Short mmCIF file of C-alpha atoms in Angstrom, two decimals:
data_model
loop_
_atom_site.label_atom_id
_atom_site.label_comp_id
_atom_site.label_asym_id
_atom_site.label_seq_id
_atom_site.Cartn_x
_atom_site.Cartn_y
_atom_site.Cartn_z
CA UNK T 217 -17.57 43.42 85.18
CA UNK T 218 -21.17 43.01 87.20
CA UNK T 219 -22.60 41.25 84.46
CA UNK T 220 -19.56 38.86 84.65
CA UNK T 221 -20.33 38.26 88.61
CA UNK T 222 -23.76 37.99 87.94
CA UNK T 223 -23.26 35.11 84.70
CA UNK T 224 -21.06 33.93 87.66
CA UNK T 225 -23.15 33.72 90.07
CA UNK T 226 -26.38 32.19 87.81
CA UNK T 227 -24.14 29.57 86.30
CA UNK T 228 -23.02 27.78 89.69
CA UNK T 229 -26.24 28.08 91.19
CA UNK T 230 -27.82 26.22 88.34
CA UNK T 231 -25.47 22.87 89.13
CA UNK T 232 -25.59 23.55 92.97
CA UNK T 233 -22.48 26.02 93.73
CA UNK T 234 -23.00 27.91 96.86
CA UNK T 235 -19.99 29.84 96.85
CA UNK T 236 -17.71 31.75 93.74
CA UNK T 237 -14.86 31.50 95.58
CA UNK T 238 -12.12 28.79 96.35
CA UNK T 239 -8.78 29.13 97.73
CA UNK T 240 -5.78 27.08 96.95
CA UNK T 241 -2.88 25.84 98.14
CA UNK T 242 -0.43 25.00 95.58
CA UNK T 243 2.13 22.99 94.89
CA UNK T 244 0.96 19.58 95.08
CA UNK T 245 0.85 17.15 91.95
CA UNK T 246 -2.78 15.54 91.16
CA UNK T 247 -3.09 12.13 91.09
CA UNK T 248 -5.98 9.88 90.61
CA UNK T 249 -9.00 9.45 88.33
CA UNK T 250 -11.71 11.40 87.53
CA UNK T 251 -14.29 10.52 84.72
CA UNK T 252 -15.72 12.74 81.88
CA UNK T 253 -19.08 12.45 80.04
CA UNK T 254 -21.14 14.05 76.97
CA UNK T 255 -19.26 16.98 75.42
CA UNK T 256 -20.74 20.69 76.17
CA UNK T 257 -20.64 21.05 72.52
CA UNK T 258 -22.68 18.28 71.39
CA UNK T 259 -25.22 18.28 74.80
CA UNK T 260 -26.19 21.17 74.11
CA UNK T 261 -27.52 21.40 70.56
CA UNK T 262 -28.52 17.91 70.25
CA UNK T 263 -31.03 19.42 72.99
CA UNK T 264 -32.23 21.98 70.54
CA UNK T 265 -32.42 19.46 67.89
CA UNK T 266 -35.07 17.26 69.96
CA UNK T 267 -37.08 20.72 69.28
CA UNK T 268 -37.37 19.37 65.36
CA UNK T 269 -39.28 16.33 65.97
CA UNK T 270 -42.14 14.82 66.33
CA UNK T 271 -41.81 12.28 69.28
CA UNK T 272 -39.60 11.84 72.54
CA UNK T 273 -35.95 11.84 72.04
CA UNK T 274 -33.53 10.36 74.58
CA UNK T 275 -29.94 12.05 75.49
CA UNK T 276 -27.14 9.95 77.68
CA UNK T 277 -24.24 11.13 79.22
CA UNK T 278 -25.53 14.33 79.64
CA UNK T 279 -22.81 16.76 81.46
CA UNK T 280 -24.19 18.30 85.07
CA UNK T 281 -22.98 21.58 84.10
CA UNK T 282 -24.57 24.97 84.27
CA UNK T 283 -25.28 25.44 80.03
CA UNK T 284 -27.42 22.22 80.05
CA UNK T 285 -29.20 24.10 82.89
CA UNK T 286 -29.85 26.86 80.29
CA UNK T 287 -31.39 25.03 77.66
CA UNK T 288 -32.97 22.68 79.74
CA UNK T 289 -35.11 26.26 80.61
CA UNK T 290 -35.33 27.55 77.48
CA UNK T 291 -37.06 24.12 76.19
CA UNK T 292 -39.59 24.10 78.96
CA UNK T 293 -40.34 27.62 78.04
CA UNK T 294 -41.00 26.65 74.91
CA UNK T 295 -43.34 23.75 76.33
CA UNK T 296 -41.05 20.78 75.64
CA UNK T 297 -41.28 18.48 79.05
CA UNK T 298 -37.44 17.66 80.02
CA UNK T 299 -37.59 15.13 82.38
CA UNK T 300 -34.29 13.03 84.14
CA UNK T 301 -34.67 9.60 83.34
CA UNK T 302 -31.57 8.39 84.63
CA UNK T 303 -28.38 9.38 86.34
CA UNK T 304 -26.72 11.48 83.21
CA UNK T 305 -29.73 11.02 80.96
CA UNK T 306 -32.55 13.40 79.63
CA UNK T 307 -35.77 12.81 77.59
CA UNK T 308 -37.53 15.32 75.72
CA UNK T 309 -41.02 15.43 74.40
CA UNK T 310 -41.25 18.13 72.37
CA UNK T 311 -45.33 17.83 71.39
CA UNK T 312 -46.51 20.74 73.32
CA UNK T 313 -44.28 23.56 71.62
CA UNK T 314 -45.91 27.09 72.55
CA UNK T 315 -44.78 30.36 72.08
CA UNK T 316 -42.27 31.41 75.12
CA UNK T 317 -42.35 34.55 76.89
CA UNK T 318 -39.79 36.94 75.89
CA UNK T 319 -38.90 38.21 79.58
CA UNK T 320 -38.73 34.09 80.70
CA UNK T 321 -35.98 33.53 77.97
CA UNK T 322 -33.71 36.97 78.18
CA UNK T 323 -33.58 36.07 81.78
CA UNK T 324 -32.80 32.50 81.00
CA UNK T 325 -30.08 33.45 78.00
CA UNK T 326 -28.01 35.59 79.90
CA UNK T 327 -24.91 33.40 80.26
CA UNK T 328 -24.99 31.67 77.08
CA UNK T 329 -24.90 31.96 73.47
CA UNK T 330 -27.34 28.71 72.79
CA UNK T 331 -30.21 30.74 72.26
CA UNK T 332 -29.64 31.68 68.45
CA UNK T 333 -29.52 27.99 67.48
CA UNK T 334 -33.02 27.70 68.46
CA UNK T 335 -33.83 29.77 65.51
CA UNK T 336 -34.23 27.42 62.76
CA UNK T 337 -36.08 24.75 65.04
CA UNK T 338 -38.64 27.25 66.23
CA UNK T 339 -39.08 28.76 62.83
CA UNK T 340 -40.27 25.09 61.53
CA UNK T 341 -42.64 24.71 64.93
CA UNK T 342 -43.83 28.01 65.57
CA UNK T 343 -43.12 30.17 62.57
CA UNK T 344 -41.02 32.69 64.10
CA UNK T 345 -37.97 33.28 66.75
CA UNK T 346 -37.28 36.24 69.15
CA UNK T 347 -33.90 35.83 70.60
CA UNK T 348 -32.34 38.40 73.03
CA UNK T 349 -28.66 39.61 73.01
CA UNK T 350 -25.95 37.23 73.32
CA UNK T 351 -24.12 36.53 76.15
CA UNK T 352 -21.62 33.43 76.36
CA UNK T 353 -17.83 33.32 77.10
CA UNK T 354 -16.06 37.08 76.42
CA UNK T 355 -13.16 35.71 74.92
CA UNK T 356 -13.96 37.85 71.56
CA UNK T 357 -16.45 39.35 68.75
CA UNK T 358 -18.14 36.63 67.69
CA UNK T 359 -19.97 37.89 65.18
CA UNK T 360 -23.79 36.70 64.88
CA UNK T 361 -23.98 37.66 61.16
CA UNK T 362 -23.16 34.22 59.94
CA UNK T 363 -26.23 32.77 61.63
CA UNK T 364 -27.97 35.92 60.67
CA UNK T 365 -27.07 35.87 56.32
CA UNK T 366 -27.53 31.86 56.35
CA UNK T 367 -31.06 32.28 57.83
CA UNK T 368 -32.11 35.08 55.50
CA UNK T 369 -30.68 32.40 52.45
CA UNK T 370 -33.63 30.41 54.10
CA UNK T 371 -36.34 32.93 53.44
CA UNK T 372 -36.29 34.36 56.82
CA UNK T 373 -37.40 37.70 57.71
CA UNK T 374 -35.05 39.04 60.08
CA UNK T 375 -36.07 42.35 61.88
CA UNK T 376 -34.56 44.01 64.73
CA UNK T 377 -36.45 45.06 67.81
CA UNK T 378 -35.90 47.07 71.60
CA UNK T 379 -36.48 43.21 72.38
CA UNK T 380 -33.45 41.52 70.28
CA UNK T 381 -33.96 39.88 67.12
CA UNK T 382 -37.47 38.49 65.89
CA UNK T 383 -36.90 36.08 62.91
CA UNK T 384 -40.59 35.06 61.02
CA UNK T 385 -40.56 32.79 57.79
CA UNK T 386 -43.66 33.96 55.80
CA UNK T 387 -43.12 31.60 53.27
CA UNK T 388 -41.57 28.80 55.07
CA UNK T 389 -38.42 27.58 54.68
CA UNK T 390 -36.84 26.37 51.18
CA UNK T 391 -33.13 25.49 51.22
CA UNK T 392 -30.40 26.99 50.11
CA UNK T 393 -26.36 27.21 48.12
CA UNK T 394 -24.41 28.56 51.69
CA UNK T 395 -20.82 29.11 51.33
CA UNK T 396 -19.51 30.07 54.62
CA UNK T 397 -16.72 32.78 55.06
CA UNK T 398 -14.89 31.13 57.86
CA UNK T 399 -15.76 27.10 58.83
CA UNK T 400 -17.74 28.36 62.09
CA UNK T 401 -18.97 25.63 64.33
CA UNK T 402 -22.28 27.56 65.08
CA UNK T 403 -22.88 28.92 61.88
CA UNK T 404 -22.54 24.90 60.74
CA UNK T 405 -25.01 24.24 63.42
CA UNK T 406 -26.99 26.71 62.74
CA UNK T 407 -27.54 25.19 58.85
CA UNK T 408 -28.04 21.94 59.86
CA UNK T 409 -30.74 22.35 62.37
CA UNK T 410 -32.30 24.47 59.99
CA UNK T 411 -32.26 22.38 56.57
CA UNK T 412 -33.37 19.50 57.76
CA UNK T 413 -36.63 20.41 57.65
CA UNK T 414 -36.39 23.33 54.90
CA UNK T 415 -37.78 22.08 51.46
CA UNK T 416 -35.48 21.08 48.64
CA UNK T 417 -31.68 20.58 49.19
CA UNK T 418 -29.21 22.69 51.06
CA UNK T 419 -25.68 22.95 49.64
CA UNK T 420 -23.06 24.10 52.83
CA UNK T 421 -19.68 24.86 51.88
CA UNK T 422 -16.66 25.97 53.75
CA UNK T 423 -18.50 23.87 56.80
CA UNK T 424 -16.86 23.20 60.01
CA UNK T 425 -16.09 19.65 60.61
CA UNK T 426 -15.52 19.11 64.31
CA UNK T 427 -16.50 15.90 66.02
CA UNK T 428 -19.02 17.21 67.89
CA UNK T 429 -20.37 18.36 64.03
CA UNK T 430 -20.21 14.89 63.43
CA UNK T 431 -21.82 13.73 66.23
CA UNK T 432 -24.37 15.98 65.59
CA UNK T 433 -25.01 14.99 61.96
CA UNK T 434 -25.73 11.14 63.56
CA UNK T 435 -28.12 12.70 65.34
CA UNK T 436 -29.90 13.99 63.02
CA UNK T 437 -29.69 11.16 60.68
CA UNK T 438 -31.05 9.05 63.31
CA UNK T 439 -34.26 11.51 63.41
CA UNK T 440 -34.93 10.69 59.87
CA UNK T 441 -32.56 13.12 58.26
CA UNK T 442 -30.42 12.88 54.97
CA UNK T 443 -27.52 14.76 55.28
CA UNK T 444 -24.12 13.65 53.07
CA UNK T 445 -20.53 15.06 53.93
CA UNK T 446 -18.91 15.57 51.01
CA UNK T 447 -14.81 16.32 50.33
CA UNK T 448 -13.20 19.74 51.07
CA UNK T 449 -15.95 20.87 54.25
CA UNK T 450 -18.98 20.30 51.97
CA UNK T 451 -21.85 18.73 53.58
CA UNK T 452 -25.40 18.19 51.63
CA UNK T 453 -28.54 18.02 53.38
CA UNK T 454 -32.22 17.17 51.87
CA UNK T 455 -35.25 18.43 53.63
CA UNK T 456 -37.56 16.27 55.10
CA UNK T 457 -41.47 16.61 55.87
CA UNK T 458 -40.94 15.36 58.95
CA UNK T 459 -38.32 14.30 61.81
CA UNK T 460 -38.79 11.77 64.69
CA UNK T 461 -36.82 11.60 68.10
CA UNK T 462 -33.71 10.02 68.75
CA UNK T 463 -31.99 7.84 71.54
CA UNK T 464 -27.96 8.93 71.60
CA UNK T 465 -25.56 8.91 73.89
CA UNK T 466 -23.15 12.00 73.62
CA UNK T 467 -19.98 11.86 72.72
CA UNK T 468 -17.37 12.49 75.49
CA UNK T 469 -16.11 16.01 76.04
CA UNK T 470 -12.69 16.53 74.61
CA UNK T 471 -11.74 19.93 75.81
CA UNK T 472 -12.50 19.00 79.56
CA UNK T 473 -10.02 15.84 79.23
CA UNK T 474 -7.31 17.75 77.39
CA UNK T 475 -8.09 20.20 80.60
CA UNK T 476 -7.30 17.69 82.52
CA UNK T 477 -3.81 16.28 80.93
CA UNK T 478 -2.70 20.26 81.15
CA UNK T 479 -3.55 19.69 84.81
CA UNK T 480 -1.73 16.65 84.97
CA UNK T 481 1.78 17.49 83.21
CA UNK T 482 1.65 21.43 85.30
CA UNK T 483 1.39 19.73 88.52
CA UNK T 484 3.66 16.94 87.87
CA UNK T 485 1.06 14.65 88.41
CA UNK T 486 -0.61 11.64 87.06
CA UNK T 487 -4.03 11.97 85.62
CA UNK T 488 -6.38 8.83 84.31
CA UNK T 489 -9.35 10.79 82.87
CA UNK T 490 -11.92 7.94 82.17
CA UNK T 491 -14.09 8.29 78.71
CA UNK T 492 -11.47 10.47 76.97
CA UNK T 493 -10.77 8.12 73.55
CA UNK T 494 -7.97 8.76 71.29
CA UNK T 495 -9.17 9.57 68.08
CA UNK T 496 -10.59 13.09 69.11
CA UNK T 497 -7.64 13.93 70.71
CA UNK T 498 -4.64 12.93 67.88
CA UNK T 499 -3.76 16.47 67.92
CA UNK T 500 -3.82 17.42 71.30
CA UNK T 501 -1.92 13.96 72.33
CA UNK T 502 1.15 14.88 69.29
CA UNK T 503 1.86 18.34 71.38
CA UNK T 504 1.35 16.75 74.82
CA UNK T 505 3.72 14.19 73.92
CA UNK T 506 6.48 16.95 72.41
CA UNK T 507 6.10 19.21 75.21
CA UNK T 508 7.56 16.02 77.69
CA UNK T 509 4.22 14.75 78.82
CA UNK T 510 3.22 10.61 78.44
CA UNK T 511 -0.16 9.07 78.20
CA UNK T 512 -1.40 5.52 78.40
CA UNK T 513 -4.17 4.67 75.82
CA UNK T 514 -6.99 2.05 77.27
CA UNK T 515 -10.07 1.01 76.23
CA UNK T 516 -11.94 2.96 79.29
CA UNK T 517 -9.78 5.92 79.23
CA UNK T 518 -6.52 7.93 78.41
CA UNK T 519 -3.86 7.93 81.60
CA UNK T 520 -1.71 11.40 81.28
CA UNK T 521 1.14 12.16 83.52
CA UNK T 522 4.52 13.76 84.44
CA UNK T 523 7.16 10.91 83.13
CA UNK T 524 9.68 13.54 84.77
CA UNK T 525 12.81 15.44 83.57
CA UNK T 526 12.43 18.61 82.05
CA UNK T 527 9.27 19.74 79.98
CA UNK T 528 10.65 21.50 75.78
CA UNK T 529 9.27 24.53 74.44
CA UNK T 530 6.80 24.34 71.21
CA UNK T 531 5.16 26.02 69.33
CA UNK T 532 1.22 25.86 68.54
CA UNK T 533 -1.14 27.15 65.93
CA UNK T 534 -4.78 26.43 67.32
CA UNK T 535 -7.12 25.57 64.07
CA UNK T 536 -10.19 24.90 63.45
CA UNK T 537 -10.66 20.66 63.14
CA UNK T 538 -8.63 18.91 62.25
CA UNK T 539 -5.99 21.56 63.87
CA UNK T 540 -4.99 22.13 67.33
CA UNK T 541 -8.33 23.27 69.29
CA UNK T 542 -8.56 27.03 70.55
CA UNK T 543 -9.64 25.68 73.49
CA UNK T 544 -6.67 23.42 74.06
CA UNK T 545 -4.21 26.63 74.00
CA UNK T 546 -5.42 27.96 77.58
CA UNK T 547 -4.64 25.23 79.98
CA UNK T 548 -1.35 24.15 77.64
CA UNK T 549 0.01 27.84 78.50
CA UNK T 550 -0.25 26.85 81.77
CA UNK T 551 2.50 24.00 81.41
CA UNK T 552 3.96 25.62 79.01
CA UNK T 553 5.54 28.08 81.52
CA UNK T 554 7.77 25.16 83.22
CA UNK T 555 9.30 24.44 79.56
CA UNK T 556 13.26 25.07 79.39
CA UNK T 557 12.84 27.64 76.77
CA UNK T 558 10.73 30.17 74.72
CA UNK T 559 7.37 28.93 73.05
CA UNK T 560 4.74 30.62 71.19
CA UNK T 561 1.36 29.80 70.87
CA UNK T 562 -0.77 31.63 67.78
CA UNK T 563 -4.26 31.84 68.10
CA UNK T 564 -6.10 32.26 64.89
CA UNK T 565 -9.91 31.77 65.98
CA UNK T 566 -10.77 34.22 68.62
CA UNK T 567 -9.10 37.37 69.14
CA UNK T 568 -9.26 38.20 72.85
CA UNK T 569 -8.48 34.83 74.11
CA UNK T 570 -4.91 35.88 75.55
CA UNK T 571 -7.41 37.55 77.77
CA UNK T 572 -6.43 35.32 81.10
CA UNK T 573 -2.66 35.57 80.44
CA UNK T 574 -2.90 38.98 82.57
CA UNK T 575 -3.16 36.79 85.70
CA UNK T 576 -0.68 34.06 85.11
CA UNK T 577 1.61 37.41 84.44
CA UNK T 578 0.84 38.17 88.02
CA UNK T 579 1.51 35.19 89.33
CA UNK T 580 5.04 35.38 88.18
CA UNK T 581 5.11 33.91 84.34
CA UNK T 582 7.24 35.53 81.37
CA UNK T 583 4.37 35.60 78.69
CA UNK T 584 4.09 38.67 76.01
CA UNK T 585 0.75 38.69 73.79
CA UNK T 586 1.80 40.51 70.31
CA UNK T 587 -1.86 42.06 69.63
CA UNK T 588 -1.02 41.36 66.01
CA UNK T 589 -0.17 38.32 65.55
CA UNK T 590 3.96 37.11 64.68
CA UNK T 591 4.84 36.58 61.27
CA UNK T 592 6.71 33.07 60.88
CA UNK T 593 8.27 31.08 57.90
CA UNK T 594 7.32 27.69 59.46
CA UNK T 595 3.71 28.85 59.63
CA UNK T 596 1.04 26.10 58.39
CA UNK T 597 -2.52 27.66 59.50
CA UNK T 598 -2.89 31.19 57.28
CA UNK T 599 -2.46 34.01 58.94
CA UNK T 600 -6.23 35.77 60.23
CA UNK T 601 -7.13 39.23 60.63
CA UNK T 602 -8.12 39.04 64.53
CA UNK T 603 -4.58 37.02 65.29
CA UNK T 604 -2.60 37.15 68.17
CA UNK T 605 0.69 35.65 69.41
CA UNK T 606 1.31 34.73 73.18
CA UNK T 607 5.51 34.22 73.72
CA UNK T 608 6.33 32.21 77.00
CA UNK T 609 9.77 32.01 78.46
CA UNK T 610 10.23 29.40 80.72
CA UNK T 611 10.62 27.85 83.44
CA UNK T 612 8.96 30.39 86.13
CA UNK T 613 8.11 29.89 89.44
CA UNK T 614 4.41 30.85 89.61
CA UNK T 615 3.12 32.38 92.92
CA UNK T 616 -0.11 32.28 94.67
CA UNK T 617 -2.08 35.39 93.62
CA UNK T 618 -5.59 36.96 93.79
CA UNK T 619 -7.78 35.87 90.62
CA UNK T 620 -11.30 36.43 89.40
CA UNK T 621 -12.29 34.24 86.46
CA UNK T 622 -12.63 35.99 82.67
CA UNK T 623 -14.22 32.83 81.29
CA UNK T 624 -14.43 29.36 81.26
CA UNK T 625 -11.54 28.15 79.52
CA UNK T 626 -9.15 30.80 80.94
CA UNK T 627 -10.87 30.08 84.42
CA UNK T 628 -10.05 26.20 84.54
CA UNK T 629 -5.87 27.74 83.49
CA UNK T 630 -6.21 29.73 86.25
CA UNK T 631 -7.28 26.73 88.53
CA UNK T 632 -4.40 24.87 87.02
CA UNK T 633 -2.06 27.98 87.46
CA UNK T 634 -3.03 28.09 91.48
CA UNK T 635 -2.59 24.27 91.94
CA UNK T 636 1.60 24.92 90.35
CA UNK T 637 1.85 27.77 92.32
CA UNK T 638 3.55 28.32 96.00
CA UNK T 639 2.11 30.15 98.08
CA UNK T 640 -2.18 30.65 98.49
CA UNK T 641 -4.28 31.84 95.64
CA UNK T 642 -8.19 32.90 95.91
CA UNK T 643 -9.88 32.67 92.83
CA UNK T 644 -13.50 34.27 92.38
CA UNK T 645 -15.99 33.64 89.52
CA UNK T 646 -15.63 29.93 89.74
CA UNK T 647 -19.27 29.63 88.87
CA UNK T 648 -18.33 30.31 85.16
CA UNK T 649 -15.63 27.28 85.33
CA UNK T 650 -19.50 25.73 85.87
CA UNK T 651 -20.85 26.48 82.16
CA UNK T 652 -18.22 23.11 81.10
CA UNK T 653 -16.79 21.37 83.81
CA UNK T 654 -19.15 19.02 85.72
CA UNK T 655 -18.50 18.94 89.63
CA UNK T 656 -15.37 20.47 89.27
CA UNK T 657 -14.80 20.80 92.91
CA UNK T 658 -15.67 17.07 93.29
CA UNK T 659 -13.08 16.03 90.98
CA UNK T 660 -10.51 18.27 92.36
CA UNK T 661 -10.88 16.70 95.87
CA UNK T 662 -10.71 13.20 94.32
CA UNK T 663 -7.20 14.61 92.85
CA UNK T 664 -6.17 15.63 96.28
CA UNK T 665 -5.60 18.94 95.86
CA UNK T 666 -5.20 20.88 98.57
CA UNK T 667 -8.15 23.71 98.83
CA UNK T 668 -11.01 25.07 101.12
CA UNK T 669 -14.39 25.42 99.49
CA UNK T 670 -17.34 26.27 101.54
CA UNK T 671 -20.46 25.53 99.44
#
């Protein structure tokens, strides 16, 4: 639980947070518009991917949020120069890649799980990687070994040390047939960064195929990269000599606006989140609109609100794209627990991500997490070995409560849990609600909620 407070603590102060604390007072609908920009996601590793080339690249719509602080250190550790060019945009010139100091990056990786992706990138530059122990979201086991195996395929040495993990590539890196056992987003990542550069051709199957994947992949492409994406999560990629920067602007962070329309149909409020675009969000927008929820589609945004009455039970298996996002599930429970009747949520990607339910529980909701999953006949995602079940019964009156963040996803529900309740609510840890939600606080006051934040 101190390292928690501490991630905490580091992630707010890196986007300006002076205090982890903010008390609510609930029961007042948001209304109004807030805007979102680059997804967390994508920001992120197109950052390590600037590492691969040659020349300047040049990121836009860059979240303020405390991960971009993290790798924004861990490249000028490594000697890249990150400067801010513009309000929401970064350039990187990577020609002065050095050798970090171990200490400089442990310190620096301590509240996220970026680090490992660096691996392939610094491999081509400096020919080796030392990467610490993991830290990132605790919302379940998260296995490194995928990265680890589809490194090795490579040719990399992988050795472990009282340090972490030092990676070398003796005889550089030649690509590889990779057939992943579950379509992981960073394992993907992890492949492409790495095979661009590898010599001969890299064959991924069972790849994940997210947007942010995709976005990615343009990236890439636009660095000099061949990369095809073949039928049935098989994506191709030739190695290149050489890669050159890029000028992208990120694509816009669908989690934080589906956040958002969660917000907007708990509170009974009315929600235009500016940037969100429709296509990424098909999914989310077919369970919004079953659960009683309405949204506007426009060409600068998505408008999500309350249309009133009462709000219908349903039932959700998250997936990985093109299913229902894991991270979709948290803030839906949220509304969920104003629905006339029972629904049940399965999560099939992470296994401790019922985690923040605990709190909501104390607040006053009916929800009961079956460790093992439920068996159903109207099942369409497979059943997983790490699956769990959450049951809601609704509607409850939620009541203010005491509540210290678990992670970033369950801390925004928990936000969105204090705003529907009556009564006060205090919620510490807000600094990890930091790692993916840029100015937060801001956009909460332009939503008129009613709270008291002193930092």
């Amino acid at each position: 639980m101190n390292s928690l407070i501490q991630d905490a603590h580091k992630a707010g102060e890196r986007v300006g947070l002076k205090s982890d604390k903010i008390v609510i007072n609930g029961g007042k609908p948001l209304r109004g518009r807030i805007e979102v920009r680059g997804a967390k996601n994508l920001a992120t590793k197109a950052m390590v991917a600037a590492l691969l080339a040659e020349s300047p690249s040049v990121l836009k719509d860059v979240p303020d949020i405390s991960d971009v602080g993290v790798v924004t250190g861990m490249l000028e550790a490594y000697g890249v120069s990150v400067t801010k060019t513009a309000e929401g945009e970064l350039t990187f010139d990577p020609s002065n890649v050095e050798r970090a100091h171990f200490a400089k990056i442990d310190a620096l990786a301590g509240s996220s799980r970026i680090p490992i992706l660096f691996c392939g990138p610094l491999l081509h530059r400096l020919g080796e990687a030392l990467i610490p122990d993991l830290g990132g979201c605790r919302i379940g086991d998260r296995p490194i070994d995928f990265h680890m195996d589809a490194l090795r395929a490579f040719g990399a040495v992988v050795d472990k040390s009282y340090e972490g993990i030092r990676l070398t590539a003796p005889n550089g890196l030649t690509g590889a047939e990779i057939e992943l056992p579950y379509p992981s987003v960073g394992a993907t990542e992890q492949v492409l960064l790495t095979a661009v550069r590898a010599k001969g051709v890299t064959e991924l199957k069972n790849a994940a195929i997210e947007p942010e994947i995709m976005d990615l992949i343009a990236i890439l492409q636009k660095m000099g990269a061949i990369i095809n994406v073949e039928p049935n999560r098989v994506i191709f990629i030739e190695g290149v000599e050489k890669l050159e920067g890029y000028n992208h602007r990120a694509l816009f962070d669908r989690n934080e606006a589906a956040s958002w329309a969660s917000a907007a149909l708990a509170t009974e409020g009315d929600i235009f989140v500016g940037g969100a675009k429709q296509a990424e969000l098909m999914n989310f927008l077919n369970i919004f609109r079953k659960v009683g929820g309405a949204f506007d589609i426009h060409e600068d945004g998505i408008r999500f609100y309350h249309p009133g009455g009462d709000l219908k039970p349903v039932v959700v298996e998250t997936d990985v794209h093109p299913g229902f996002m894991t991270d979709w599930q948290q803030p839906l429970i949220v509304a969920l627990t104003k629905a006339q009747g029972i629904s049940v949520v399965h999560e099939t990607v992470y296994e401790n991500r019922f985690g923040f339910t605990d709190a909501l529980i104390e607040m006053g909701a009916d929800i009961v997490v079956h460790k093992d999953g439920l068996e159903s006949v109207t099942r369409r995602v497979p059943r997983r070995p790490l699956e769990q079940a959450a049951v809601i019964t609704g509607p409850t009156k939620l009541h203010g409560a005491d509540i210290r963040v678990p992670d970033l996803r369950g801390g925004f529900s928990h936000l969105i849990a204090a705003l529907t309740a009556e009564g006060q609510s205090t919620i510490s840890n807000v600094g990890i609600i930091s790692r993916g939600y840029e100015h937060f606080i801001d956009k909460l006051r332009a939503l008129g909620a009613d709270f008291v934040y002193e930092g």
